[in-house]
Short mmCIF file of C-alpha atoms in Angstrom, two decimals:
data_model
loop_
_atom_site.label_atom_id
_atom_site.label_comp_id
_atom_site.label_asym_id
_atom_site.label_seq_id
_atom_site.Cartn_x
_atom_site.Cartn_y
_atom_site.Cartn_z
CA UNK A 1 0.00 0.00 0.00
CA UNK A 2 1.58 3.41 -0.86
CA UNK A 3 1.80 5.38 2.42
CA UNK A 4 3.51 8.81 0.62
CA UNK A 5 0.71 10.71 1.48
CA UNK A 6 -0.20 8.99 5.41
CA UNK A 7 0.63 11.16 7.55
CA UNK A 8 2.14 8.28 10.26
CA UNK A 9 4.75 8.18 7.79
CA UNK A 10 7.80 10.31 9.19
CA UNK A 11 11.24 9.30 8.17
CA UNK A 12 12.74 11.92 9.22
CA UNK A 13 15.18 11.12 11.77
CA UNK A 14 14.81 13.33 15.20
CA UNK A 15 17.91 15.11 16.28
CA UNK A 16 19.96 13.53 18.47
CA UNK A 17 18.41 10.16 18.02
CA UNK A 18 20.83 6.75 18.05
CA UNK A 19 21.41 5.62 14.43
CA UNK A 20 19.00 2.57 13.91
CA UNK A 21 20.06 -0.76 11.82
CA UNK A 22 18.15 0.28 9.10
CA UNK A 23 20.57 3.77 8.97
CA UNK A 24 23.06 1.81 9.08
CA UNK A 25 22.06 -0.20 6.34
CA UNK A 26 21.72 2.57 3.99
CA UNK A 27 25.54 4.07 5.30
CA UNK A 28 26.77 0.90 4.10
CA UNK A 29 25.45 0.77 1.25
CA UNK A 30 26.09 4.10 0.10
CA UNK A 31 29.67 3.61 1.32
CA UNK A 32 30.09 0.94 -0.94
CA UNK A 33 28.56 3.14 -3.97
CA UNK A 34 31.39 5.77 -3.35
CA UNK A 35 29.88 8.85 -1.61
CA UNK A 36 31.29 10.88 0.56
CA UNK A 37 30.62 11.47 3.95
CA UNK A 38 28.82 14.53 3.68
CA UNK A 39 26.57 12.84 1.08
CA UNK A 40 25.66 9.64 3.21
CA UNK A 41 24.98 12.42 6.09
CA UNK A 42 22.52 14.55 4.26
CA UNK A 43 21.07 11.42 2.62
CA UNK A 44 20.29 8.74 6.16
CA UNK A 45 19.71 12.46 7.85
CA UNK A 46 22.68 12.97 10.44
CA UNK A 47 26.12 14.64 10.86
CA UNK A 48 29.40 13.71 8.59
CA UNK A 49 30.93 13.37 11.95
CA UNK A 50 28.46 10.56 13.19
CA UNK A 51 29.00 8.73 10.16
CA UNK A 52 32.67 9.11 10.38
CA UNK A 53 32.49 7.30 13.88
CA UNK A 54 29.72 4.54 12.79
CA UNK A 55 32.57 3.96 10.03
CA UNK A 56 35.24 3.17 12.51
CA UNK A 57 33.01 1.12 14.53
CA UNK A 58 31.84 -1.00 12.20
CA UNK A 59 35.22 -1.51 10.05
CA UNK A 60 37.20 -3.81 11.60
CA UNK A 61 40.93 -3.44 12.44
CA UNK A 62 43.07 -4.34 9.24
CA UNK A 63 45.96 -6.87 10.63
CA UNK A 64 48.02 -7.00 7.79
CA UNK A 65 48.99 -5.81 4.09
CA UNK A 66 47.45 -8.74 2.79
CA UNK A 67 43.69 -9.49 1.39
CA UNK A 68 41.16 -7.51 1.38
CA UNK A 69 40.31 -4.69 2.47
CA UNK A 70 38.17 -4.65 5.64
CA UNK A 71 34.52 -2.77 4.75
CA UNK A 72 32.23 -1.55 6.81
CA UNK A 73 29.01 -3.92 7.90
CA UNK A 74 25.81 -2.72 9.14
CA UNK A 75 25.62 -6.15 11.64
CA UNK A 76 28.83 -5.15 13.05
CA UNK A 77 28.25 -1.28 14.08
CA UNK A 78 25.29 -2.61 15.61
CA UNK A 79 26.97 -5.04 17.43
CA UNK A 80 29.41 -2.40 18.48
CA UNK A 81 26.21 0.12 19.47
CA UNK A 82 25.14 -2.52 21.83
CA UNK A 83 27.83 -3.79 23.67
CA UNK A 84 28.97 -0.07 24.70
CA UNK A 85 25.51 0.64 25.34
CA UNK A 86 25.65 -1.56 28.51
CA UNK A 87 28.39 0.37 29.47
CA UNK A 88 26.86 3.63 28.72
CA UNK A 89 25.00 4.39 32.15
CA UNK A 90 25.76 6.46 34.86
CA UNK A 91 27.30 4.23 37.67
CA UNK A 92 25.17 3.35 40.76
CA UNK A 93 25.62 5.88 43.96
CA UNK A 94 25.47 2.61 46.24
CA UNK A 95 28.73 0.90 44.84
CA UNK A 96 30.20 3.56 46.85
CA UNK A 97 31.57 2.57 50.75
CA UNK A 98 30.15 6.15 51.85
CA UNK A 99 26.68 4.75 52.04
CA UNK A 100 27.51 0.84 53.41
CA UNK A 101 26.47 2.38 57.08
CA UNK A 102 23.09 3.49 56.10
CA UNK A 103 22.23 0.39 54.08
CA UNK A 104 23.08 -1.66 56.65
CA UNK A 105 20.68 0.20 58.97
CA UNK A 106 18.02 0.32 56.39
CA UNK A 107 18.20 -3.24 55.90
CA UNK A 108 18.09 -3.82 59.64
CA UNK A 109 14.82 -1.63 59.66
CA UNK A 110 13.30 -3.48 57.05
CA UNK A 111 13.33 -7.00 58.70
CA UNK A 112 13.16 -5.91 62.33
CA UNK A 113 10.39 -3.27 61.53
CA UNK A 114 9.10 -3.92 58.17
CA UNK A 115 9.55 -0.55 57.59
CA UNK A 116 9.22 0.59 53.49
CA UNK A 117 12.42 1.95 52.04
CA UNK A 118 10.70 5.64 52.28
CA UNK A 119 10.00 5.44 55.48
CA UNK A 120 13.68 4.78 55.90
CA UNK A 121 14.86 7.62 54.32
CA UNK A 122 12.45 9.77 55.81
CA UNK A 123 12.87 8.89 59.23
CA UNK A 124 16.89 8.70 59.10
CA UNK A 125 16.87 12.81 57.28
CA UNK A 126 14.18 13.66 60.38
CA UNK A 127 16.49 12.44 63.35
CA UNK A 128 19.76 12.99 61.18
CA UNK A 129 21.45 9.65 61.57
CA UNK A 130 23.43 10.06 58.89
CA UNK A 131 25.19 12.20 57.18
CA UNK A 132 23.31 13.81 53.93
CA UNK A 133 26.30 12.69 51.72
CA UNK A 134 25.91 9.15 52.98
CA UNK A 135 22.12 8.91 52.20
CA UNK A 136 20.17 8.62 48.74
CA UNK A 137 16.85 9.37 47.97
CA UNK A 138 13.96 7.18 47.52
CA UNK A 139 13.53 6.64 44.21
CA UNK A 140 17.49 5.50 43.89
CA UNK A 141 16.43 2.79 46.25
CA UNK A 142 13.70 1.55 44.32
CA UNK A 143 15.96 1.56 41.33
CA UNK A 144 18.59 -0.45 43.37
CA UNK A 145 16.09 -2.71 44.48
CA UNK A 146 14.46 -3.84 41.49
CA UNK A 147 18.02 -3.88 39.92
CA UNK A 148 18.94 -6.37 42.33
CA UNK A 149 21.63 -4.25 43.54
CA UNK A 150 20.48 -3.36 47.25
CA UNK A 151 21.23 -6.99 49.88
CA UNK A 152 17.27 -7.33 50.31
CA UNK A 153 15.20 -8.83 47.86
CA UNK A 154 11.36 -7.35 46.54
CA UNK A 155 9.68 -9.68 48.51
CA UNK A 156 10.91 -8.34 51.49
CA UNK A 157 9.10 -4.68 51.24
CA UNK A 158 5.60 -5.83 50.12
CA UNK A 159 4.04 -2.64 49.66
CA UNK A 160 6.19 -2.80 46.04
CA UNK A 161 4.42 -5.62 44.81
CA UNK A 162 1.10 -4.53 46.17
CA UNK A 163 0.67 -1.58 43.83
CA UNK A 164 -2.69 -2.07 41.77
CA UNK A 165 -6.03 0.23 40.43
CA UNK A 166 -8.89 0.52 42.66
CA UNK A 167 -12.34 0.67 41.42
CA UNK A 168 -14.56 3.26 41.15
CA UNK A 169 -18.17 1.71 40.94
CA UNK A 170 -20.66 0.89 43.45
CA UNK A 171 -22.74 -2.19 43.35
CA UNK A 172 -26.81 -1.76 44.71
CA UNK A 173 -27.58 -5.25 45.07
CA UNK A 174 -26.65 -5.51 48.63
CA UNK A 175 -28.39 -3.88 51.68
CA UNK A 176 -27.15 -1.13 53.44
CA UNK A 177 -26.90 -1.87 57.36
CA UNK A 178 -27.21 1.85 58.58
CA UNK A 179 -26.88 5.61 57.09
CA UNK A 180 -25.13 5.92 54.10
CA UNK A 181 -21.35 7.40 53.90
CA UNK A 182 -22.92 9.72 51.49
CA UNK A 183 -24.83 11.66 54.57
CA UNK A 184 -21.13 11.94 56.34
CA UNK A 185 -20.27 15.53 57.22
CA UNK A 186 -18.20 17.19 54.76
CA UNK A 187 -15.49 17.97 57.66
CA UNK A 188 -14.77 14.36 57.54
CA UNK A 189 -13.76 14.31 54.06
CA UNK A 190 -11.42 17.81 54.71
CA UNK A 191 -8.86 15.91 56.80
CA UNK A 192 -9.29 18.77 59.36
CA UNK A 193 -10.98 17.23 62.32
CA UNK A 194 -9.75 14.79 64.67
CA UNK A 195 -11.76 11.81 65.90
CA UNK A 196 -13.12 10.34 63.17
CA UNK A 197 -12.27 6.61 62.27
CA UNK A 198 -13.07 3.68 59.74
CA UNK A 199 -13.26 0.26 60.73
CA UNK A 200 -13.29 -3.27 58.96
CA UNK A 201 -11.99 -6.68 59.79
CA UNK A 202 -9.30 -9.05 59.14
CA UNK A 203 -9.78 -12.65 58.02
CA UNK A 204 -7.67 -15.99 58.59
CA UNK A 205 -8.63 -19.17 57.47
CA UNK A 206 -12.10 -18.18 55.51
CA UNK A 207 -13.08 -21.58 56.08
CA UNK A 208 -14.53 -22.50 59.30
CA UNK A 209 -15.37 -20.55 62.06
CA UNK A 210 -12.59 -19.40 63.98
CA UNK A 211 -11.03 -15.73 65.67
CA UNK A 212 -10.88 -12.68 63.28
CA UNK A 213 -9.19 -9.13 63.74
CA UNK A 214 -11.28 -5.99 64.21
CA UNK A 215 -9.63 -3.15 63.01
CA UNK A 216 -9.97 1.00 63.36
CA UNK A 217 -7.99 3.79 61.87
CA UNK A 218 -8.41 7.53 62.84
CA UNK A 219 -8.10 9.05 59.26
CA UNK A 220 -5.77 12.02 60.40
CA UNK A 221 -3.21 10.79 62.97
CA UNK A 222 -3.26 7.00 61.44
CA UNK A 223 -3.56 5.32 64.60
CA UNK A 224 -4.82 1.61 64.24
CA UNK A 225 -6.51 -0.40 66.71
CA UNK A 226 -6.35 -4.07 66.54
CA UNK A 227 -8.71 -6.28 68.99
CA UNK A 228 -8.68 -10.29 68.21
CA UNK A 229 -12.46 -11.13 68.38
CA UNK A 230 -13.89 -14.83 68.30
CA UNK A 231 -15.56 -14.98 65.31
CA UNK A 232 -17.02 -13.00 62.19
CA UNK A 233 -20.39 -12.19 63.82
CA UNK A 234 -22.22 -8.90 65.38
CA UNK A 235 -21.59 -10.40 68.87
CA UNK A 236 -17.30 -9.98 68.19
CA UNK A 237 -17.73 -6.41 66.92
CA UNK A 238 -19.97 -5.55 69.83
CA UNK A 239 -17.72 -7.12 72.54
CA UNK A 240 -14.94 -5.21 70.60
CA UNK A 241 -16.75 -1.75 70.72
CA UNK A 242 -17.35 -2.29 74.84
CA UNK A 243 -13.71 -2.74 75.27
CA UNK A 244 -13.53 0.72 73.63
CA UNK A 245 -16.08 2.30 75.76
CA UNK A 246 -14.96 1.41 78.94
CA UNK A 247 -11.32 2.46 78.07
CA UNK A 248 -12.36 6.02 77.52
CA UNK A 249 -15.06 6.31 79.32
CA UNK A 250 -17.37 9.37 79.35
CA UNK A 251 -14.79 10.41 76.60
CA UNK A 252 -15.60 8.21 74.14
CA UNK A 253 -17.87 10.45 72.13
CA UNK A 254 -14.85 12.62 72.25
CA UNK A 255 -12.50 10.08 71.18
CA UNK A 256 -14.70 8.14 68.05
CA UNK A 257 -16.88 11.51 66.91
CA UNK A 258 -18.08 9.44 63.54
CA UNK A 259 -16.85 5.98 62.74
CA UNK A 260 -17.07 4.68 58.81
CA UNK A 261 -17.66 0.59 58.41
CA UNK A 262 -18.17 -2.23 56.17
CA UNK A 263 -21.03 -3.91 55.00
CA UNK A 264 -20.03 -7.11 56.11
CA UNK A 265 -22.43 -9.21 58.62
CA UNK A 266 -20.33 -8.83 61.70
CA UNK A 267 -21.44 -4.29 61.09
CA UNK A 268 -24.86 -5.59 61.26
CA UNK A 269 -25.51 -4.43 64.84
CA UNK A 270 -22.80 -1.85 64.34
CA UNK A 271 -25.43 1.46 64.98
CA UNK A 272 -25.88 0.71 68.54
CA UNK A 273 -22.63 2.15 68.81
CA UNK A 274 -24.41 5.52 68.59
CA UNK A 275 -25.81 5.14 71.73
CA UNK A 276 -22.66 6.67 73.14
CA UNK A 277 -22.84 9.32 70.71
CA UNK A 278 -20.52 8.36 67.91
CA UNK A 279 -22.12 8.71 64.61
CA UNK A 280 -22.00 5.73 62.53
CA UNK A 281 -22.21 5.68 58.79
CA UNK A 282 -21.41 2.65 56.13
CA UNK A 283 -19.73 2.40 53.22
CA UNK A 284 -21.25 1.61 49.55
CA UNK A 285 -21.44 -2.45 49.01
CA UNK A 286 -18.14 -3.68 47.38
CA UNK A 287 -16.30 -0.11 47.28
CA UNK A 288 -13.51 -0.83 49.77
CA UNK A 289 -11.91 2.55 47.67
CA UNK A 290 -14.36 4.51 50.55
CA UNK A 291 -12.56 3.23 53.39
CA UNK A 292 -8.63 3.88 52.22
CA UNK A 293 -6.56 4.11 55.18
CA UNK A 294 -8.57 1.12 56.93
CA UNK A 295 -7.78 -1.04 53.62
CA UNK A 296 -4.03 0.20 53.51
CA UNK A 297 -3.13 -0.10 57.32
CA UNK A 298 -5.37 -4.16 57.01
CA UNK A 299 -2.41 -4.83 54.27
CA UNK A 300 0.44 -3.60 56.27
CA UNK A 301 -1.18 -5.90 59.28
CA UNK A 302 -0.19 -9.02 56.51
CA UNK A 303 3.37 -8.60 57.34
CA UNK A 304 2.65 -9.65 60.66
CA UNK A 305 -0.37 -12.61 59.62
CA UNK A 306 -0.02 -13.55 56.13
CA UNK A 307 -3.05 -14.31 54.21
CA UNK A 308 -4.84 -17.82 54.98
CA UNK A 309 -3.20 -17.94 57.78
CA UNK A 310 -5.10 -18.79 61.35
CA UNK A 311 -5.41 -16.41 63.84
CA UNK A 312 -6.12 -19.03 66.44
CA UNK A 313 -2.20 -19.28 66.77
CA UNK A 314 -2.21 -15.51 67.71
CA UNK A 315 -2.83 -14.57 71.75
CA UNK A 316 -4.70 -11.10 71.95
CA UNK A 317 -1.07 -9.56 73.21
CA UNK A 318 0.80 -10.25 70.11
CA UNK A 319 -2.21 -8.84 68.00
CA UNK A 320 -2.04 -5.75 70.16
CA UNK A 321 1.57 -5.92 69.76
CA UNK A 322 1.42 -5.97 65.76
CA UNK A 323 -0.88 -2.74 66.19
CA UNK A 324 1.34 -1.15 68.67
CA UNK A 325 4.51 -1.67 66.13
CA UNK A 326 2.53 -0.08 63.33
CA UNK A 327 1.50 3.09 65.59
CA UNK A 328 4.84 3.52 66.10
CA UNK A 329 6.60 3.67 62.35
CA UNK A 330 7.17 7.04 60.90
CA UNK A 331 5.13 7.95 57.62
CA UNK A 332 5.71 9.79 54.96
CA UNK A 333 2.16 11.41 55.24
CA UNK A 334 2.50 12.18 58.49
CA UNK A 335 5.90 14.25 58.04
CA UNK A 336 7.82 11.14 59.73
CA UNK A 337 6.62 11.31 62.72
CA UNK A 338 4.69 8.48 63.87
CA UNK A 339 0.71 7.73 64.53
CA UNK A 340 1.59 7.57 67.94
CA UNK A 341 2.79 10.70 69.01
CA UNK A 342 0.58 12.12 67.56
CA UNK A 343 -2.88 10.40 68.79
CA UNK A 344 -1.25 10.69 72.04
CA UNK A 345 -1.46 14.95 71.46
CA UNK A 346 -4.64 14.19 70.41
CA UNK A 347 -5.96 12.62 73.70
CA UNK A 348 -3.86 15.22 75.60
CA UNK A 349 -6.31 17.97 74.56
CA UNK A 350 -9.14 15.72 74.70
CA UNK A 351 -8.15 15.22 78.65
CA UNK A 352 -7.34 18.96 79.16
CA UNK A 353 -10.69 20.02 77.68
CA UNK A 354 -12.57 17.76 79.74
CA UNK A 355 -10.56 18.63 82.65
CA UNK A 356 -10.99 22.28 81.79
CA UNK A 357 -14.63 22.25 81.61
CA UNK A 358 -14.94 20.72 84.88
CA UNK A 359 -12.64 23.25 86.39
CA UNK A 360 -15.23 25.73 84.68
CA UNK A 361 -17.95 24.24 86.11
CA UNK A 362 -16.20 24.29 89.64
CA UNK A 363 -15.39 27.72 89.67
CA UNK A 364 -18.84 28.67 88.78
CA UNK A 365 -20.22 26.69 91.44
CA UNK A 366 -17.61 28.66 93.66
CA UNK A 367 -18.55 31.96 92.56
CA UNK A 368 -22.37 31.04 93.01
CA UNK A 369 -21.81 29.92 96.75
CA UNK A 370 -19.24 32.75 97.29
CA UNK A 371 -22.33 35.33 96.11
CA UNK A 372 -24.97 33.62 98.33
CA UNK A 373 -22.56 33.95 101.06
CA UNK A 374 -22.36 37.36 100.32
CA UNK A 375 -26.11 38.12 100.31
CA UNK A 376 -26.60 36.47 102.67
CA UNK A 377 -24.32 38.27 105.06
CA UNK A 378 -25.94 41.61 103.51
CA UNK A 379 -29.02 40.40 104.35
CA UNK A 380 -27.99 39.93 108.42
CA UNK A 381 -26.49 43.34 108.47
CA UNK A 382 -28.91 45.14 107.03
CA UNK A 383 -31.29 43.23 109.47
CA UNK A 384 -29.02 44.23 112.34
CA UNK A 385 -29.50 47.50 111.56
CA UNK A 386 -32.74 48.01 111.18
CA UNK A 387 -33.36 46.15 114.87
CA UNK A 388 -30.95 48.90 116.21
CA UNK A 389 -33.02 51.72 114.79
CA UNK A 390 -36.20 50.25 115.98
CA UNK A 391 -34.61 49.97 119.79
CA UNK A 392 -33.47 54.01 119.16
CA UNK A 393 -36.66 55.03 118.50
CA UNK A 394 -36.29 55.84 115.55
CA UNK A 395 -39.53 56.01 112.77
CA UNK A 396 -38.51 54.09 109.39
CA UNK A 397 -40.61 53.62 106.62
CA UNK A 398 -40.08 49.49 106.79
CA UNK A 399 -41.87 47.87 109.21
CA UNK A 400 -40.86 44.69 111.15
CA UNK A 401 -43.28 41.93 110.23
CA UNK A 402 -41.16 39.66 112.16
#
């Protein structure tokens, strides 16, 4: 088919692009028909002086006086292109001793701590541990790693292979167990506000009925609550949510101000939670995308209980424990500090403005006591006084009805 006039057809060649086998083809063969360099140059679409050096690289060396003359072969320059093209890159930062202290710490952190490789890097410029010199960025460590050049291998920081597209579609056919995420205050959404959570569980073995994980997230600070429960039912959740309640008390409200769940059976009882006046509102059916942090922090809990795994093998201390190591990594999101210094700011206001208002209420119980005091005393002198006048003989308009 006869493309002259197609406009995909560009053979012109872009400045500063490689030459290509077919180029190199056509140097050869005008070579061979005598022109000059200038002419092959103007005709494959380059400079004289890059055909001058394709010439020597694809000419081999002539070893003696004898035979032929050596000629230039397309197959060979290429050849030559891509041998010194594995050569051609700049070298890696981490070949360098300077930096053997801080991947040996990062390493450390990785295994100990299943910390990501950002968090790393994050957390060691925050505290300076290192000098900047010694310490690359990010993205060179995810280079390194997926070169194979770093002593850990991929499968050892699972959030890279756990990159993938989320959904964005609801699905109706399933009831919704309480007021709809799409009545949620707008503050929620801002990222403004403390105190306001989503929750889900965590499965073992889906076969069976054995122990689950309940699982919270406040959406600001990133604090996670883990709470082994005995089973996927409303009776685990609820038992979970008392726990709650009678850790922070008359504060609880203050604590959990709106809480976003699932739609799974074990939520189904989930709105009694308002009761203690925590608003509770439920995601769409099948769009985990609504709850993000609750669905990211449930993964990072799999480096601690792998998928299919039981969770009858786990005691309720070492599930708290798994929680408690996660509160205290440093995120990215979070500036590198960790979820749990600051949810522990958080409850420090939420104490002082409790404490506050019943200092409030104290000293206006004070000053009402201190003022009946004081009219009441008023109330005795003027009394006194008007006896004394009476005894004088004195006429006053009052008269003394007692």
């Amino acid at each position: 088919m006869d493309q002259l006039h197609s406009n995909t057809d560009d053979t012109s060649r872009k400045r500063g692009a490689h030459l290509t086998l077919d180029q190199r083809g056509a140097i050869q063969i005008l070579k061979r028909q005598g022109l000059s360099l200038r002419a092959i140059a103007d005709a494959v679409g380059c400079a004289h002086a890059t055909v001058w050096y394709e010439l020597r690289r694809g000419t081999p060396q002539r070893t003696s006086s004898r035979g032929r003359i050596p000629l230039y072969m397309a197959k060979r320059g290429q050849s030559a292109y891509n041998e010194h093209r594995k050569h051609c890159r700049k070298p890696y930062k981490l070949d360098n001793d300077l930096f053997e202290p801080f991947i040996q710490w990062l390493v450390k952190q990785i295994r100990e701590k299943h910390w990501s490789l950002d968090v790393c890097v994050g957390y060691a410029k925050l505290h300076q541990l290192f000098p900047k010199a010694a310490m690359v960025c990010t993205k060179t460590l995810y280079n390194m790693l997926w070169a194979g050049k770093l002593p850990i291998t991929v499968f050892e920081v699972p959030r890279a292979l756990s990159r993938k597209q989320h959904r964005k579609w609801n699905r109706k056919n399933k009831r919704m167990l309480g007021r709809s995420i799409d009545e949620r205050p707008a503050i929620v959404d801002e990222h403004e506000e403390l105190g306001h959570w989503e929750a889900d569980t965590v499965v073992g073995k889906r076969q069976g009925k054995e122990s689950i994980v309940f699982t919270m997230v406040e959406r600001i600070t990133d604090h996670y609550i883990a709470i082994k429960i005995p089973g996927r039912n409303s009776a685990g959740v609820s038992q979970a949510m008392k726990q709650l309640h009678e850790q922070y008390g008359d504060r609880f409200a203050q604590v959990f101000k709106t809480i976003t769940a699932d739609n799974g059976p074990e939520f189904e009882n989930f709105s009694n939670v308002e009761s203690w006046g925590t608003r509770v509102y439920f995601a769409h059916p099948y769009s985990s995308w609504e709850r993000p942090r609750n669905e990211r922090h449930n993964g990072m809990l799999r480096d601690y209980i792998p998928k299919g795994e039981s969770i009858e093998k786990y005691t309720d201390e070492e599930i708290l424990s798994f929680a408690d190591a996660l509160n205290s990594r440093p995120r990215r999101v979070l500036a590198y500090h960790t979820p749990e210094e600051l949810f522990e700011t958080f409850l420090d206001k939420v104490y002082a403005c409790w404490e506050s208002l019943w200092i409030n209420i104290f000293v206006q119980f004070a000053i009402a006591i201190y003022v009946i005091f004081i009219i009441a005393d008023c109330w005795s002198i003027l009394k006194l006084i008007y006896q004394t006048a009476v005894k004088l003989g004195l006429n006053l308009p009052l008269e003394d009805k007692e």
